[in-house]
Amino acid sequence: MSVRVRFAPSPTGYLHVGGLRTALYNFLFARHYDGKMILRIEDTDRTRFVEGATENLIKYLEWAGINFDEGPHIGGDYGPYIQSERFDLYRKYAMQLIENGKAYYAFDTSEELEEMRKRIQASGGFYRYDRMAMRNQFTLDQQEIKQLIDNGTPYVIRLKVPYDQDVVFEDIIRGTVSVKGNEVDDQILLKSDGFPTYHLANVVDDHLMQISHVIRGEEWLPSTPKHVLLYQAFGWECPAFAHLPLLLNKDKSKLSKRQGDVAVEDYVAKGYFKEAFVNFIALLGWNPTADREIYSLDELIQLFNLEKVNKSGAVFDINKLNWMNAQYLRSKPIDELLEHIIPHLEQIKFNYINKDYLKSVIELFRERIENLYDLPEAVPYMFDKPKSFDEDFIKKHWKEHTTDLVKEYIEAIKKLQDWNYQSSHDFTIQWIEQKGMKLRDIVHPLRIAVTGKSGGAGLFETLALLHKQDVIERLEYFIENVIN
RNA sequence: GGUCCUAUAGACUAAUGGUUAGGUCACCAGCCUUUCACGCUGGCAGUAGGGGUUCGAAUCCCCUUAGGAUCACCA
C-alpha cells in the first residue's frame, strides 16, 4: 500500500506551533516512505473563515521546508482540496447513509436541544442525543418527515450509532484503543445549512483521497470512534491512525496563546532559524537516538518512524529552543547569516554601516548571542557611539589615575599609523608594560569608555573594527562628559 | 461529572524483562581568559505510590494518585 498522508487545517488565522508539528510529522513520514503529502483545507465552518488564512498557512509551512504533492495551491488528481468546493459531495454521501438506514433526519431546534441537555443533566445521566424523545425518524412517520422537508423545515442528518457495541481501533502510537459504544453520540453529519460537520467531511475526504495514515493531534482521539463507526457505516476500510502527543505549556496544559507565542509567524519574526525551529519541534515527542540533538531536515526524514513517537505530551521549553538556535548560529555560513539578518535590519531601519562591516561584527559576536536578531540590542555600540555606561563596571575599574592614563593613551595612539587587531594589541601591551603596569589596567577602562558595557568580544578585535578616529572620539567624550 | 489518554530529574528524552538508569537544556562549580561569552571538565537531580507476575521489573498486570484531552448544527 502506498503512503498518502494529509495535513488538514482550518483556515481560521495563523499556523499554530502544534499544527506545524503535526504537519512536520506527516511530512517526515511521507518523505521517509516516498509517499504523498497532501494539503486539504477544512473550511466547513463558514463562521470561522478568515480571509487569507490559507495563503498564510502555506507560507509558513513552506518556510519550515514542508512542501506538498497535492493541495489547493498545486492541484492533484483527488481535488478539489478545499472542502467548501466539495459541497455537493457530502450531501450525496449523507443521503447514501440515509438510504442504507445508517443515518436519519432530525428536526430539533437549538432550543429543543438545549432543553434536552438540561433535562439529561438534571437527571444525572451522561449527555447523548436522546433519539427516542426528539423530533426525528424514530418518532415521526414517513409522511410527517416528507411534509417537514417539503415545507422547508431546517433539518440535520445524524449518524445512527449502534448502541451497546464497543468501538475498538488500533492506533500506531497508542496501541489498541477501545471506547464503550453506548457513550458515542448520534453525531450530526450534515448541518442545517447543508454543510457537513468535520466528522463527515473528514471521513469522506480521507477515503476519496485514499489517505493511508491519519496522523493528527491527540485532541482527536475521543472523536475517532465516531469516525470508525462512519467508515463502517459506509463499508469502507479505515486508514491507520496515529494520534500525536500534545504540545504543552509550562503548566502542562495544551499549548495556548496565553502563555507565550503559539503562532509560527511569531517565531519567524523573532529571528529563529527555520532549521533550529524544525529541529526543536521534531524532537518534541519523538527521538531517533539517545545521544544527539542536531538533525537536518534530510536526516529527520531518513530517521523518522511513527513507532518511536512518545505517548505523553511534551512541554514547549523556549530555553532549549534558544540553545538550539544558538547552535545553528555558530555553525551556519556567514553569508547565510547576512541574508538572514539584513532584510530585518532594513525593515527596522537600523543603520548597519555596510555589508562588510556587518559581516565582521557578526563574526565577532555570533558566539555571544543566541539569536541573530538580538545583535542590534546586544552590541549597539558597534554601530553607534554608546549612550549609556555600566556604572558598576566604572566604579570597579576606573581608578584615580586612570583619567590621566587614558589621556596619555589617546595622545599615543594618535601617532599610530596602522590600526588593526595586531597593531593595536601589540602597541598597547608594549605601551602599558613600559609604564610598569599590567594590560588589565588599561583594557577595562578602554572597554567601558568605548562600548559602555562590561562584557563583549575581545577588546582589540572590537577596537580594530571601529575606526581609530572613532575610538579617540569615544575616549575623549567619556573623559569629558561621563567620568566628570 | 462521563469517556478516553498519559506518567523516567525543573524541561526534552534514552534504556523493547538483566546497564552503576544514559544523553541534552536549565542550574551550580572549576579550567581557559583582557571582560562577557564560546569551549572543556566536573556536579546537582529521576523511574508518582502501592500491590502482584518473574530467578530478575522503569519495562508486563491490577489498584490508587496525579496530570491532560474531550463531551457543539467548531474543527
PDB file of C-alpha atoms in Angstrom, chain A residues 249-479:
ATOM      1  CA  ASN A 249       2.524  24.974  28.172  1.00  0.00           C
ATOM      2  CA  LYS A 250       4.814  25.146  31.179  1.00  0.00           C
ATOM      3  CA  ASP A 251       1.852  24.204  33.380  1.00  0.00           C
ATOM      4  CA  LYS A 252       1.215  21.123  31.211  1.00  0.00           C
ATOM      5  CA  SER A 253      -1.999  22.368  29.685  1.00  0.00           C
ATOM      6  CA  LYS A 254      -2.428  22.305  25.921  1.00  0.00           C
ATOM      7  CA  LEU A 255      -0.163  24.879  24.283  1.00  0.00           C
ATOM      8  CA  SER A 256      -2.138  28.078  24.161  1.00  0.00           C
ATOM      9  CA  LYS A 257      -1.776  31.725  23.394  1.00  0.00           C
ATOM     10  CA  ARG A 258      -1.953  32.998  26.943  1.00  0.00           C
ATOM     11  CA  GLN A 259       1.383  31.576  27.944  1.00  0.00           C
ATOM     12  CA  GLY A 260       3.606  32.658  25.096  1.00  0.00           C
ATOM     13  CA  ASP A 261       3.725  32.702  21.354  1.00  0.00           C
ATOM     14  CA  VAL A 262       1.907  29.912  19.581  1.00  0.00           C
ATOM     15  CA  ALA A 263       1.928  31.260  16.044  1.00  0.00           C
ATOM     16  CA  VAL A 264       4.810  30.106  13.904  1.00  0.00           C
ATOM     17  CA  GLU A 265       4.985  33.569  12.394  1.00  0.00           C
ATOM     18  CA  ASP A 266       5.882  35.000  15.808  1.00  0.00           C
ATOM     19  CA  TYR A 267       8.993  32.868  15.921  1.00  0.00           C
ATOM     20  CA  VAL A 268       9.870  33.785  12.371  1.00  0.00           C
ATOM     21  CA  ALA A 269       9.508  37.445  13.284  1.00  0.00           C
ATOM     22  CA  LYS A 270      11.776  36.956  16.259  1.00  0.00           C
ATOM     23  CA  GLY A 271      14.536  35.687  14.035  1.00  0.00           C
ATOM     24  CA  TYR A 272      14.643  31.978  14.841  1.00  0.00           C
ATOM     25  CA  PHE A 273      16.258  29.900  12.121  1.00  0.00           C
ATOM     26  CA  LYS A 274      13.881  27.532  10.421  1.00  0.00           C
ATOM     27  CA  GLU A 275      16.405  24.728  10.798  1.00  0.00           C
ATOM     28  CA  ALA A 276      16.574  25.283  14.547  1.00  0.00           C
ATOM     29  CA  PHE A 277      12.831  25.592  14.906  1.00  0.00           C
ATOM     30  CA  VAL A 278      12.079  22.477  12.894  1.00  0.00           C
ATOM     31  CA  ASN A 279      14.839  20.548  14.658  1.00  0.00           C
ATOM     32  CA  PHE A 280      13.441  21.570  18.019  1.00  0.00           C
ATOM     33  CA  ILE A 281       9.814  20.837  17.153  1.00  0.00           C
ATOM     34  CA  ALA A 282      10.715  17.462  15.656  1.00  0.00           C
ATOM     35  CA  LEU A 283      12.304  16.350  18.919  1.00  0.00           C
ATOM     36  CA  LEU A 284       9.232  17.222  20.963  1.00  0.00           C
ATOM     37  CA  GLY A 285       7.578  13.833  21.186  1.00  0.00           C
ATOM     38  CA  TRP A 286       9.991  11.823  19.145  1.00  0.00           C
ATOM     39  CA  ASN A 287      13.653  10.922  19.353  1.00  0.00           C
ATOM     40  CA  PRO A 288      15.685   8.822  16.963  1.00  0.00           C
ATOM     41  CA  THR A 289      18.712   8.233  19.160  1.00  0.00           C
ATOM     42  CA  ALA A 290      19.924   8.832  22.639  1.00  0.00           C
ATOM     43  CA  ASP A 291      22.979  10.975  22.220  1.00  0.00           C
ATOM     44  CA  ARG A 292      22.401  13.591  19.591  1.00  0.00           C
ATOM     45  CA  GLU A 293      20.382  16.786  19.332  1.00  0.00           C
ATOM     46  CA  ILE A 294      21.147  18.387  15.998  1.00  0.00           C
ATOM     47  CA  TYR A 295      19.494  16.986  12.887  1.00  0.00           C
ATOM     48  CA  SER A 296      18.944  18.413   9.430  1.00  0.00           C
ATOM     49  CA  LEU A 297      15.579  18.011   7.718  1.00  0.00           C
ATOM     50  CA  ASP A 298      17.022  15.308   5.479  1.00  0.00           C
ATOM     51  CA  GLU A 299      18.320  13.400   8.454  1.00  0.00           C
ATOM     52  CA  LEU A 300      14.958  13.691  10.167  1.00  0.00           C
ATOM     53  CA  ILE A 301      13.298  12.255   7.071  1.00  0.00           C
ATOM     54  CA  GLN A 302      15.724   9.377   6.999  1.00  0.00           C
ATOM     55  CA  LEU A 303      15.321   8.528  10.656  1.00  0.00           C
ATOM     56  CA  PHE A 304      11.642   9.204  11.192  1.00  0.00           C
ATOM     57  CA  ASN A 305       9.295   6.466  12.285  1.00  0.00           C
ATOM     58  CA  LEU A 306       5.904   6.644  13.960  1.00  0.00           C
ATOM     59  CA  GLU A 307       6.608   3.729  16.266  1.00  0.00           C
ATOM     60  CA  LYS A 308       9.076   5.764  18.263  1.00  0.00           C
ATOM     61  CA  VAL A 309       6.728   8.686  18.796  1.00  0.00           C
ATOM     62  CA  ASN A 310       6.033   9.165  22.507  1.00  0.00           C
ATOM     63  CA  LYS A 311       2.659   8.803  24.106  1.00  0.00           C
ATOM     64  CA  SER A 312       2.863  11.627  26.605  1.00  0.00           C
ATOM     65  CA  GLY A 313       2.670  15.356  25.994  1.00  0.00           C
ATOM     66  CA  ALA A 314       5.778  17.489  25.691  1.00  0.00           C
ATOM     67  CA  VAL A 315       6.336  20.901  27.239  1.00  0.00           C
ATOM     68  CA  PHE A 316       7.498  23.533  24.781  1.00  0.00           C
ATOM     69  CA  ASP A 317      10.622  24.839  26.500  1.00  0.00           C
ATOM     70  CA  ILE A 318      11.802  28.089  24.975  1.00  0.00           C
ATOM     71  CA  ASN A 319      15.137  27.663  26.749  1.00  0.00           C
ATOM     72  CA  LYS A 320      16.109  24.673  24.715  1.00  0.00           C
ATOM     73  CA  LEU A 321      14.858  26.283  21.521  1.00  0.00           C
ATOM     74  CA  ASN A 322      17.160  29.217  22.220  1.00  0.00           C
ATOM     75  CA  TRP A 323      20.084  26.905  22.817  1.00  0.00           C
ATOM     76  CA  MET A 324      19.385  25.082  19.614  1.00  0.00           C
ATOM     77  CA  ASN A 325      19.098  28.307  17.683  1.00  0.00           C
ATOM     78  CA  ALA A 326      22.485  29.303  19.072  1.00  0.00           C
ATOM     79  CA  GLN A 327      23.966  26.049  17.802  1.00  0.00           C
ATOM     80  CA  TYR A 328      22.854  26.895  14.300  1.00  0.00           C
ATOM     81  CA  LEU A 329      24.006  30.469  14.688  1.00  0.00           C
ATOM     82  CA  ARG A 330      27.515  29.217  15.364  1.00  0.00           C
ATOM     83  CA  SER A 331      27.666  26.718  12.555  1.00  0.00           C
ATOM     84  CA  LYS A 332      25.943  28.465   9.667  1.00  0.00           C
ATOM     85  CA  PRO A 333      27.982  30.010   6.849  1.00  0.00           C
ATOM     86  CA  ILE A 334      28.431  33.729   7.355  1.00  0.00           C
ATOM     87  CA  ASP A 335      26.757  34.621   4.065  1.00  0.00           C
ATOM     88  CA  GLU A 336      23.627  32.850   5.158  1.00  0.00           C
ATOM     89  CA  LEU A 337      23.639  34.844   8.354  1.00  0.00           C
ATOM     90  CA  LEU A 338      23.877  38.063   6.373  1.00  0.00           C
ATOM     91  CA  GLU A 339      20.970  37.043   4.194  1.00  0.00           C
ATOM     92  CA  HIS A 340      19.011  36.250   7.302  1.00  0.00           C
ATOM     93  CA  ILE A 341      19.552  39.495   9.134  1.00  0.00           C
ATOM     94  CA  ILE A 342      19.837  42.219   6.506  1.00  0.00           C
ATOM     95  CA  PRO A 343      16.161  42.278   5.498  1.00  0.00           C
ATOM     96  CA  HIS A 344      15.296  42.510   9.166  1.00  0.00           C
ATOM     97  CA  LEU A 345      17.705  45.369   9.839  1.00  0.00           C
ATOM     98  CA  GLU A 346      16.377  47.236   6.847  1.00  0.00           C
ATOM     99  CA  GLN A 347      12.860  46.721   7.995  1.00  0.00           C
ATOM    100  CA  ILE A 348      13.557  48.201  11.408  1.00  0.00           C
ATOM    101  CA  LYS A 349      15.647  50.901   9.735  1.00  0.00           C
ATOM    102  CA  PHE A 350      18.767  50.003  11.628  1.00  0.00           C
ATOM    103  CA  ASN A 351      21.961  51.523  10.271  1.00  0.00           C
ATOM    104  CA  TYR A 352      24.379  48.622   9.937  1.00  0.00           C
ATOM    105  CA  ILE A 353      27.018  50.803   8.203  1.00  0.00           C
ATOM    106  CA  ASN A 354      27.644  48.403   5.310  1.00  0.00           C
ATOM    107  CA  LYS A 355      27.592  44.744   4.451  1.00  0.00           C
ATOM    108  CA  ASP A 356      31.261  44.022   5.024  1.00  0.00           C
ATOM    109  CA  TYR A 357      31.271  45.785   8.331  1.00  0.00           C
ATOM    110  CA  LEU A 358      28.127  43.946   9.446  1.00  0.00           C
ATOM    111  CA  LYS A 359      29.764  40.706   8.419  1.00  0.00           C
ATOM    112  CA  SER A 360      32.772  41.398  10.647  1.00  0.00           C
ATOM    113  CA  VAL A 361      30.549  42.292  13.571  1.00  0.00           C
ATOM    114  CA  ILE A 362      28.557  39.088  13.182  1.00  0.00           C
ATOM    115  CA  GLU A 363      31.740  37.022  13.032  1.00  0.00           C
ATOM    116  CA  LEU A 364      32.870  38.634  16.228  1.00  0.00           C
ATOM    117  CA  PHE A 365      29.634  38.214  18.164  1.00  0.00           C
ATOM    118  CA  ARG A 366      27.954  35.101  16.816  1.00  0.00           C
ATOM    119  CA  GLU A 367      29.209  33.087  19.774  1.00  0.00           C
ATOM    120  CA  ARG A 368      27.975  35.602  22.267  1.00  0.00           C
ATOM    121  CA  ILE A 369      24.317  35.739  21.289  1.00  0.00           C
ATOM    122  CA  GLU A 370      21.644  33.108  20.759  1.00  0.00           C
ATOM    123  CA  ASN A 371      19.588  34.825  18.123  1.00  0.00           C
ATOM    124  CA  LEU A 372      20.930  36.920  15.255  1.00  0.00           C
ATOM    125  CA  TYR A 373      18.123  39.431  15.602  1.00  0.00           C
ATOM    126  CA  ASP A 374      19.487  40.219  19.067  1.00  0.00           C
ATOM    127  CA  LEU A 375      22.581  41.761  17.505  1.00  0.00           C
ATOM    128  CA  PRO A 376      21.424  45.402  17.406  1.00  0.00           C
ATOM    129  CA  GLU A 377      20.401  45.308  21.040  1.00  0.00           C
ATOM    130  CA  ALA A 378      23.354  43.251  22.179  1.00  0.00           C
ATOM    131  CA  VAL A 379      26.049  45.430  20.647  1.00  0.00           C
ATOM    132  CA  PRO A 380      24.573  48.811  19.708  1.00  0.00           C
ATOM    133  CA  TYR A 381      27.993  50.355  20.274  1.00  0.00           C
ATOM    134  CA  MET A 382      29.347  48.620  17.207  1.00  0.00           C
ATOM    135  CA  PHE A 383      27.067  50.742  15.077  1.00  0.00           C
ATOM    136  CA  ASP A 384      26.837  53.990  17.002  1.00  0.00           C
ATOM    137  CA  LYS A 385      28.557  55.761  19.892  1.00  0.00           C
ATOM    138  CA  PRO A 386      27.435  54.402  23.250  1.00  0.00           C
ATOM    139  CA  LYS A 387      24.709  56.300  25.039  1.00  0.00           C
ATOM    140  CA  SER A 388      24.746  54.598  28.393  1.00  0.00           C
ATOM    141  CA  PHE A 389      27.546  53.293  30.579  1.00  0.00           C
ATOM    142  CA  ASP A 390      27.685  50.498  33.130  1.00  0.00           C
ATOM    143  CA  GLU A 391      28.080  52.355  36.447  1.00  0.00           C
ATOM    144  CA  ASP A 392      29.233  49.360  38.472  1.00  0.00           C
ATOM    145  CA  PHE A 393      31.904  48.499  35.995  1.00  0.00           C
ATOM    146  CA  ILE A 394      33.170  52.089  36.012  1.00  0.00           C
ATOM    147  CA  LYS A 395      33.389  52.074  39.790  1.00  0.00           C
ATOM    148  CA  LYS A 396      35.306  48.854  39.752  1.00  0.00           C
ATOM    149  CA  HIS A 397      37.870  49.662  37.105  1.00  0.00           C
ATOM    150  CA  TRP A 398      38.195  53.419  36.859  1.00  0.00           C
ATOM    151  CA  LYS A 399      40.842  54.370  39.415  1.00  0.00           C
ATOM    152  CA  GLU A 400      42.061  57.836  40.289  1.00  0.00           C
ATOM    153  CA  HIS A 401      44.965  57.826  37.922  1.00  0.00           C
ATOM    154  CA  THR A 402      43.004  56.242  35.089  1.00  0.00           C
ATOM    155  CA  THR A 403      41.830  59.501  33.557  1.00  0.00           C
ATOM    156  CA  ASP A 404      45.402  60.685  33.083  1.00  0.00           C
ATOM    157  CA  LEU A 405      46.420  57.298  31.809  1.00  0.00           C
ATOM    158  CA  VAL A 406      43.731  57.271  29.156  1.00  0.00           C
ATOM    159  CA  LYS A 407      44.515  60.861  28.159  1.00  0.00           C
ATOM    160  CA  GLU A 408      48.092  59.807  27.566  1.00  0.00           C
ATOM    161  CA  TYR A 409      46.924  56.767  25.679  1.00  0.00           C
ATOM    162  CA  ILE A 410      44.848  58.897  23.367  1.00  0.00           C
ATOM    163  CA  GLU A 411      47.839  61.033  22.514  1.00  0.00           C
ATOM    164  CA  ALA A 412      49.943  57.943  21.943  1.00  0.00           C
ATOM    165  CA  ILE A 413      47.594  56.215  19.533  1.00  0.00           C
ATOM    166  CA  LYS A 414      47.041  59.411  17.591  1.00  0.00           C
ATOM    167  CA  LYS A 415      50.550  58.931  16.270  1.00  0.00           C
ATOM    168  CA  LEU A 416      49.939  55.341  15.234  1.00  0.00           C
ATOM    169  CA  GLN A 417      49.911  54.635  11.536  1.00  0.00           C
ATOM    170  CA  ASP A 418      48.209  51.256  11.406  1.00  0.00           C
ATOM    171  CA  TRP A 419      45.029  50.453  13.279  1.00  0.00           C
ATOM    172  CA  ASN A 420      44.104  46.819  13.239  1.00  0.00           C
ATOM    173  CA  TYR A 421      43.903  43.983  15.719  1.00  0.00           C
ATOM    174  CA  GLN A 422      47.592  43.150  15.675  1.00  0.00           C
ATOM    175  CA  SER A 423      48.938  46.690  15.768  1.00  0.00           C
ATOM    176  CA  SER A 424      46.579  47.993  18.438  1.00  0.00           C
ATOM    177  CA  HIS A 425      47.135  44.894  20.526  1.00  0.00           C
ATOM    178  CA  ASP A 426      50.932  44.887  20.275  1.00  0.00           C
ATOM    179  CA  PHE A 427      51.217  48.610  20.744  1.00  0.00           C
ATOM    180  CA  THR A 428      49.034  48.677  23.824  1.00  0.00           C
ATOM    181  CA  ILE A 429      50.894  45.854  25.539  1.00  0.00           C
ATOM    182  CA  GLN A 430      54.216  47.486  24.872  1.00  0.00           C
ATOM    183  CA  TRP A 431      52.961  50.868  25.953  1.00  0.00           C
ATOM    184  CA  ILE A 432      51.450  49.708  29.228  1.00  0.00           C
ATOM    185  CA  GLU A 433      54.386  47.498  30.134  1.00  0.00           C
ATOM    186  CA  GLN A 434      56.743  50.404  29.660  1.00  0.00           C
ATOM    187  CA  LYS A 435      54.836  52.083  32.427  1.00  0.00           C
ATOM    188  CA  GLY A 436      55.339  49.061  34.630  1.00  0.00           C
ATOM    189  CA  MET A 437      51.627  48.292  34.587  1.00  0.00           C
ATOM    190  CA  LYS A 438      49.518  45.324  33.581  1.00  0.00           C
ATOM    191  CA  LEU A 439      47.363  45.076  30.484  1.00  0.00           C
ATOM    192  CA  ARG A 440      44.253  44.849  32.583  1.00  0.00           C
ATOM    193  CA  ASP A 441      44.887  48.327  33.962  1.00  0.00           C
ATOM    194  CA  ILE A 442      44.117  49.810  30.585  1.00  0.00           C
ATOM    195  CA  VAL A 443      41.899  47.197  28.954  1.00  0.00           C
ATOM    196  CA  HIS A 444      38.916  47.626  31.265  1.00  0.00           C
ATOM    197  CA  PRO A 445      38.871  51.412  31.194  1.00  0.00           C
ATOM    198  CA  LEU A 446      39.130  51.382  27.412  1.00  0.00           C
ATOM    199  CA  ARG A 447      36.298  48.876  27.158  1.00  0.00           C
ATOM    200  CA  ILE A 448      33.908  50.845  29.318  1.00  0.00           C
ATOM    201  CA  ALA A 449      34.716  54.112  27.622  1.00  0.00           C
ATOM    202  CA  VAL A 450      34.419  52.755  24.096  1.00  0.00           C
ATOM    203  CA  THR A 451      31.495  50.359  24.493  1.00  0.00           C
ATOM    204  CA  GLY A 452      29.733  51.437  27.679  1.00  0.00           C
ATOM    205  CA  LYS A 453      29.478  47.803  28.684  1.00  0.00           C
ATOM    206  CA  SER A 454      31.261  45.398  30.961  1.00  0.00           C
ATOM    207  CA  GLY A 455      31.241  42.476  28.602  1.00  0.00           C
ATOM    208  CA  GLY A 456      31.819  41.830  24.952  1.00  0.00           C
ATOM    209  CA  ALA A 457      34.244  40.436  22.443  1.00  0.00           C
ATOM    210  CA  GLY A 458      37.990  40.780  22.731  1.00  0.00           C
ATOM    211  CA  LEU A 459      38.856  44.427  23.218  1.00  0.00           C
ATOM    212  CA  PHE A 460      41.348  44.682  20.389  1.00  0.00           C
ATOM    213  CA  GLU A 461      39.101  42.874  17.945  1.00  0.00           C
ATOM    214  CA  THR A 462      36.455  45.392  18.874  1.00  0.00           C
ATOM    215  CA  LEU A 463      38.760  48.390  18.576  1.00  0.00           C
ATOM    216  CA  ALA A 464      40.050  47.172  15.246  1.00  0.00           C
ATOM    217  CA  LEU A 465      36.574  47.139  13.761  1.00  0.00           C
ATOM    218  CA  LEU A 466      35.881  50.668  14.935  1.00  0.00           C
ATOM    219  CA  HIS A 467      37.994  53.274  13.194  1.00  0.00           C
ATOM    220  CA  LYS A 468      40.823  54.793  15.176  1.00  0.00           C
ATOM    221  CA  GLN A 469      39.301  58.226  14.910  1.00  0.00           C
ATOM    222  CA  ASP A 470      36.048  56.905  16.292  1.00  0.00           C
ATOM    223  CA  VAL A 471      37.864  55.271  19.192  1.00  0.00           C
ATOM    224  CA  ILE A 472      39.614  58.506  20.022  1.00  0.00           C
ATOM    225  CA  GLU A 473      36.368  60.450  19.898  1.00  0.00           C
ATOM    226  CA  ARG A 474      34.689  57.971  22.204  1.00  0.00           C
ATOM    227  CA  LEU A 475      37.536  58.100  24.700  1.00  0.00           C
ATOM    228  CA  GLU A 476      37.559  61.884  24.723  1.00  0.00           C
ATOM    229  CA  TYR A 477      33.818  62.076  25.082  1.00  0.00           C
ATOM    230  CA  PHE A 478      33.924  59.680  28.001  1.00  0.00           C
ATOM    231  CA  ILE A 479      36.588  61.620  29.849  1.00  0.00           C
TER     232      ILE A 479
END
